[in-house]
Amino acid sequence: MGGFFRSRLFWISLVLVAVASTLPLYVSGYILGLLTVAYYFGVFAMAWDLLFGFAGEVNFGPTFLIGVGAYTAGILNNEYGWSVYLCIVLGALASVVAGFVLALPALRVRGPYFGLTTLVAVLMLQNFVVVFAGLTGGEIGLTIPDVITIDAVKRTIDVELTAAQLRERRRAWRPRRPHRRQADLDHVWKAGNRLAARTADAVAPADARTMRILRRGRGMAIRKGCDASGQRRGVPRTDLSMRAWLTLDRPCRDQQPQDPDRATMRIAAPRGGKHGAFPCAADARQLFTQRLIGLAPRGRARHA
Amino acid sequence: MLALQILIDGFAISALYALGATGFTLIFGVSGVLNLSHGAIMVLAAVAAWAAASVLHVNTYVGALVGVAAAMVAAFATYYAVVQPIQKSRRIATEEKEIFVLTGTLLWGIMIQELIAYFFTNNAKTVLPIVEGVVDIFGVRTPKNEIFTAVVCCLVIGLLWLLVNRTRTGKAVLAASMNPRGVTLLGLELTSIYVVVWGIYGILAGIAGVLLGMFLGVSSYSVGPLTASAFSIVVLGGLGSVSGSLIAAFVVGYLETLTAYLFNPAYRTIPALLLLVVVMYVRPQGLLGRR
């Protein structure tokens, strides 16, 4: 055992794991998305290899267990709104149970027959998914209210903000941070913008209306397609990732910020200024984004 | 009326299943290869027939021939490019070759599927039927194409029976399925027997594919389910037993038709799958299996 901890392999893997687990801090959302799929396939292949490589059983039904786990987690999350993490654990447990149920008849037979039995399990699951379409979403699939997002900031920046919005933000920041070059500002913004992170949790009423935010436990969770009161509505379900509605239609410079919908979130006028703290809509949006992913402190506004 | 309808529809679909599964079980019986690219070859045949008829505008008979020819080419390609190299390889342990062939043909099938999807999209395609129109059988309106499908399937299976039992080549094939070593001792080249079997397989899969394309339509998505249904029919009947898979094809075909008509078309395949699980449980060698 001591030899194991001193071996080069151990240290190399330790470094690799450390690098891999901190990747969300410094790579783009695109690479993260790519790696997520790669890691997923890695785990998938390892699971299959465990059965075939070590036990010599050809399993044509790994997707049966994956499907049971995924649907369990998804349906629990969808129907009861339990935490994603809890749903994942329960989904994994369901997979284990399904594995036992599958193995009982399948292990009686060998070789191609075993393969076939596992294949039949997948086909049955597929059929039942269609039969219980009310619960599973059938062939269209399940829309899950929550997913775990890590790169919400980057995704928001990269995807949602148009060039015009970026220009607007630059203009807004220029008077207050004249010593910083615009490129730096943009860079800071993309990296998570510590400057703004220290400011406030506040959002303009206009945003509160359009963003459709729900407060949920620690931090914020966005329910896809929810209105302010949390009711599900027939809003676009094409997006696979959860994304805030950051469609701010008008700047709020000349508006006195008011209390928004109770169900959404508290809107506070930042201290130390009437409404000068929100030079433009982009700032409100920025603050909102920070708040959304928990970079900004929860407390009352402390604008510099 | 309903009973007659079920009888007719069930017969057509069962005959089609039987034809599709026969080639599959023949290959396994003679050369011990479970060809998981079966569905892909059937779909390829249907898509080739569809492309010939609707892109090149040949008539439906020529289109069907093109489809069968495409399936034959694909079958030979499967044998020469995938199966034979694995069987001849010295780096693969003998006891693992079966698994390698399974995986190899599965991947090969996925390749064919993706190529079809790339060149002809994923859309469902229906081959123009050779015979058109509807006839009235004791009050049940039946498409002539359905009758044509059933007749051709029975005819082809009959011809196959004649070929295997009444010709020299067929007897060699039969002998190879019983005792490969004995066949080689009698001075017959085992490889050439395998080539003949793959040729027959190509024709059977091609005809089944083209008929399926006329009867139900295919898309590149139907590759997996087709392979799976052929596989389950063959295992239900007993691996390598042609008569067993004929019986199993009719059992599955009628079970599906009964479910679709009496319960709900959405539950169509479930009873057959349940039956398969039960058979696996109580009689793993299948209905007429040898081992």
CSV table of C-alpha atoms in Angstrom, one decimal, chain A residues 83-268:
chain,number,residue,atom,x,y,z
A,83,SER,CA,-32.8,18.3,-5.5
A,84,VAL,CA,-30.8,17.2,-8.5
A,85,TYR,CA,-28.2,15.6,-6.4
A,86,LEU,CA,-30.7,13.6,-4.5
A,87,CYS,CA,-32.3,12.5,-7.8
A,88,ILE,CA,-29.0,11.4,-9.1
A,89,VAL,CA,-28.3,9.3,-6.1
A,90,LEU,CA,-31.8,7.8,-6.3
A,91,GLY,CA,-31.4,7.2,-10.0
A,92,ALA,CA,-28.1,5.3,-9.4
A,93,LEU,CA,-29.9,3.2,-6.7
A,94,ALA,CA,-32.7,2.4,-9.2
A,95,SER,CA,-30.1,1.3,-11.7
A,96,VAL,CA,-28.5,-1.1,-9.1
A,97,VAL,CA,-31.9,-2.6,-8.4
A,98,ALA,CA,-32.6,-2.9,-12.1
A,99,GLY,CA,-29.3,-4.5,-12.5
A,100,PHE,CA,-30.2,-7.2,-10.0
A,101,VAL,CA,-33.6,-7.7,-11.6
A,102,LEU,CA,-32.0,-8.0,-15.1
A,103,ALA,CA,-29.2,-10.3,-13.9
A,104,LEU,CA,-31.5,-12.8,-12.2
A,105,PRO,CA,-32.8,-14.3,-15.4
A,106,ALA,CA,-29.9,-13.3,-17.7
A,107,LEU,CA,-27.2,-15.0,-15.7
A,108,ARG,CA,-28.9,-18.3,-16.1
A,109,VAL,CA,-27.8,-18.3,-19.7
A,110,ARG,CA,-24.5,-17.9,-21.4
A,111,GLY,CA,-22.8,-16.2,-24.4
A,112,PRO,CA,-25.1,-15.0,-27.1
A,113,TYR,CA,-28.2,-15.9,-25.1
A,114,PHE,CA,-27.0,-13.6,-22.3
A,115,GLY,CA,-26.5,-10.9,-24.8
A,116,LEU,CA,-30.0,-11.4,-26.2
A,117,THR,CA,-31.6,-11.3,-22.8
A,118,THR,CA,-29.9,-8.0,-22.0
A,119,LEU,CA,-30.9,-6.7,-25.5
A,120,VAL,CA,-34.5,-7.6,-24.8
A,121,ALA,CA,-34.4,-5.6,-21.6
A,122,VAL,CA,-33.4,-2.5,-23.5
A,123,LEU,CA,-36.2,-3.1,-26.0
A,124,MET,CA,-38.8,-3.5,-23.2
A,125,LEU,CA,-37.6,-0.4,-21.5
A,126,GLN,CA,-37.9,1.5,-24.8
A,127,ASN,CA,-41.5,0.2,-25.2
A,128,PHE,CA,-42.5,1.1,-21.7
A,129,VAL,CA,-41.1,4.6,-22.1
A,130,VAL,CA,-43.4,5.0,-25.0
A,131,VAL,CA,-46.4,3.3,-23.3
A,132,PHE,CA,-46.0,5.6,-20.2
A,133,ALA,CA,-45.5,8.6,-22.3
A,134,GLY,CA,-47.4,10.8,-19.8
A,135,LEU,CA,-44.7,10.2,-17.2
A,136,THR,CA,-41.6,9.9,-19.4
A,137,GLY,CA,-42.4,12.2,-22.3
A,138,GLY,CA,-42.4,9.4,-24.7
A,139,GLU,CA,-40.4,9.7,-27.8
A,140,ILE,CA,-40.0,13.4,-27.4
A,141,GLY,CA,-38.2,13.0,-24.2
A,142,LEU,CA,-38.3,14.3,-20.7
A,143,THR,CA,-37.9,18.0,-19.9
A,144,ILE,CA,-36.2,18.4,-16.6
A,145,PRO,CA,-36.5,21.6,-14.7
A,146,ASP,CA,-33.1,21.5,-13.1
A,147,VAL,CA,-29.7,20.6,-14.3
A,148,ILE,CA,-26.3,21.2,-12.7
A,149,THR,CA,-24.7,24.1,-14.4
A,150,ILE,CA,-21.1,25.2,-13.7
A,151,ASP,CA,-20.4,27.6,-16.5
A,152,ALA,CA,-23.5,29.7,-16.3
A,153,VAL,CA,-21.6,32.9,-16.5
A,154,LYS,CA,-19.5,32.0,-19.4
A,155,ARG,CA,-22.4,30.5,-21.2
A,156,THR,CA,-24.4,33.6,-20.6
A,157,ILE,CA,-21.7,35.8,-21.8
A,158,ASP,CA,-20.8,33.7,-24.8
A,159,VAL,CA,-24.2,32.9,-26.0
A,160,GLU,CA,-26.6,35.5,-24.9
A,161,LEU,CA,-24.9,38.8,-25.1
A,162,THR,CA,-24.9,40.4,-28.5
A,163,ALA,CA,-22.2,42.7,-29.8
A,164,ALA,CA,-24.5,45.7,-29.2
A,165,GLN,CA,-24.9,44.7,-25.6
A,166,LEU,CA,-21.2,44.4,-25.1
A,167,ARG,CA,-20.7,47.9,-26.6
A,168,GLU,CA,-23.3,49.2,-24.2
A,169,ARG,CA,-21.5,47.7,-21.3
A,170,ARG,CA,-18.2,49.1,-22.3
A,171,ARG,CA,-19.7,52.6,-22.5
A,172,ALA,CA,-21.2,52.1,-19.1
A,173,TRP,CA,-18.0,51.1,-17.4
A,174,ARG,CA,-15.7,53.5,-19.1
A,175,PRO,CA,-16.3,56.6,-16.8
A,176,ARG,CA,-15.8,54.6,-13.6
A,177,ARG,CA,-12.8,52.6,-14.5
A,178,PRO,CA,-10.9,54.8,-16.9
A,179,HIS,CA,-7.6,53.3,-16.1
A,180,ARG,CA,-8.6,49.9,-17.4
A,181,ARG,CA,-8.5,49.2,-21.0
A,182,GLN,CA,-11.7,48.0,-22.5
A,183,ALA,CA,-10.2,44.7,-23.5
A,184,ASP,CA,-9.2,44.1,-19.9
A,185,LEU,CA,-12.7,44.9,-18.8
A,186,ASP,CA,-14.1,42.4,-21.2
A,187,HIS,CA,-11.6,39.9,-20.1
A,188,VAL,CA,-12.5,40.5,-16.4
A,189,TRP,CA,-16.1,40.2,-17.3
A,190,LYS,CA,-15.6,36.9,-19.0
A,191,ALA,CA,-13.6,35.5,-16.2
A,192,GLY,CA,-16.3,36.2,-13.7
A,193,ASN,CA,-15.9,39.8,-13.0
A,194,ARG,CA,-14.7,40.1,-9.5
A,195,LEU,CA,-15.4,43.8,-9.6
A,196,ALA,CA,-19.1,43.3,-10.0
A,197,ALA,CA,-19.0,40.3,-7.7
A,198,ARG,CA,-18.4,42.6,-4.8
A,199,THR,CA,-21.3,44.8,-5.6
A,200,ALA,CA,-24.8,43.8,-4.9
A,201,ASP,CA,-27.7,41.5,-5.3
A,202,ALA,CA,-30.0,43.6,-7.2
A,203,VAL,CA,-31.9,43.5,-10.4
A,204,ALA,CA,-34.1,45.9,-12.2
A,205,PRO,CA,-37.8,45.4,-12.2
A,206,ALA,CA,-37.8,45.1,-15.9
A,207,ASP,CA,-35.5,42.1,-15.5
A,208,ALA,CA,-37.5,40.6,-12.8
A,209,ARG,CA,-40.4,40.5,-15.1
A,210,THR,CA,-38.7,39.1,-18.1
A,211,MET,CA,-36.2,36.8,-16.5
A,212,ARG,CA,-38.7,34.6,-14.7
A,213,ILE,CA,-36.7,33.6,-11.8
A,214,LEU,CA,-37.6,31.3,-8.9
A,215,ARG,CA,-35.9,31.3,-5.7
A,216,ARG,CA,-35.1,27.9,-4.5
A,217,GLY,CA,-33.0,26.8,-1.6
A,218,ARG,CA,-29.5,27.9,-1.6
A,219,GLY,CA,-28.8,30.1,-4.5
A,220,MET,CA,-31.0,30.5,-7.4
A,221,ALA,CA,-32.4,27.9,-9.7
A,222,ILE,CA,-34.1,28.8,-12.9
A,223,ARG,CA,-37.1,26.8,-13.9
A,224,LYS,CA,-37.1,26.5,-17.6
A,225,GLY,CA,-40.3,27.9,-18.9
A,226,CYS,CA,-41.7,29.2,-15.6
A,227,ASP,CA,-43.3,32.4,-15.0
A,228,ALA,CA,-42.8,34.4,-11.9
A,229,SER,CA,-45.1,32.4,-9.8
A,230,GLY,CA,-43.4,29.1,-10.7
A,231,GLN,CA,-46.2,27.8,-12.9
A,232,ARG,CA,-45.0,25.8,-15.8
A,233,ARG,CA,-45.9,27.2,-19.1
A,234,GLY,CA,-45.5,26.2,-22.7
A,235,VAL,CA,-42.2,28.0,-23.1
A,236,PRO,CA,-39.5,26.8,-25.5
A,237,ARG,CA,-38.1,23.5,-24.6
A,238,THR,CA,-35.5,23.3,-27.4
A,239,ASP,CA,-32.7,24.5,-25.1
A,240,LEU,CA,-30.9,21.6,-23.5
A,241,SER,CA,-29.1,23.8,-21.1
A,242,MET,CA,-30.7,25.9,-18.5
A,243,ARG,CA,-30.3,29.5,-19.4
A,244,ALA,CA,-31.6,32.6,-17.8
A,245,TRP,CA,-33.9,34.7,-19.8
A,246,LEU,CA,-31.6,37.6,-20.2
A,247,THR,CA,-33.8,39.6,-22.5
A,248,LEU,CA,-33.7,43.0,-21.1
A,249,ASP,CA,-35.7,45.2,-23.3
A,250,ARG,CA,-35.2,48.7,-21.9
A,251,PRO,CA,-32.6,50.3,-19.7
A,252,CYS,CA,-33.6,51.3,-16.3
A,253,ARG,CA,-31.6,54.4,-15.8
A,254,ASP,CA,-34.6,56.7,-15.4
A,255,GLN,CA,-36.7,54.3,-13.3
A,256,GLN,CA,-36.9,54.2,-9.6
A,257,PRO,CA,-36.3,50.5,-8.9
A,258,GLN,CA,-39.4,49.1,-7.3
A,259,ASP,CA,-40.3,46.0,-5.4
A,260,PRO,CA,-40.8,43.3,-7.9
A,261,ASP,CA,-43.0,40.3,-7.8
A,262,ARG,CA,-42.9,38.6,-4.4
A,263,ALA,CA,-42.2,35.3,-5.9
A,264,THR,CA,-39.2,36.3,-7.8
A,265,MET,CA,-36.5,38.0,-5.9
A,266,ARG,CA,-35.9,41.0,-3.8
A,267,ILE,CA,-34.9,44.1,-5.7
A,268,ALA,CA,-32.9,46.6,-3.8
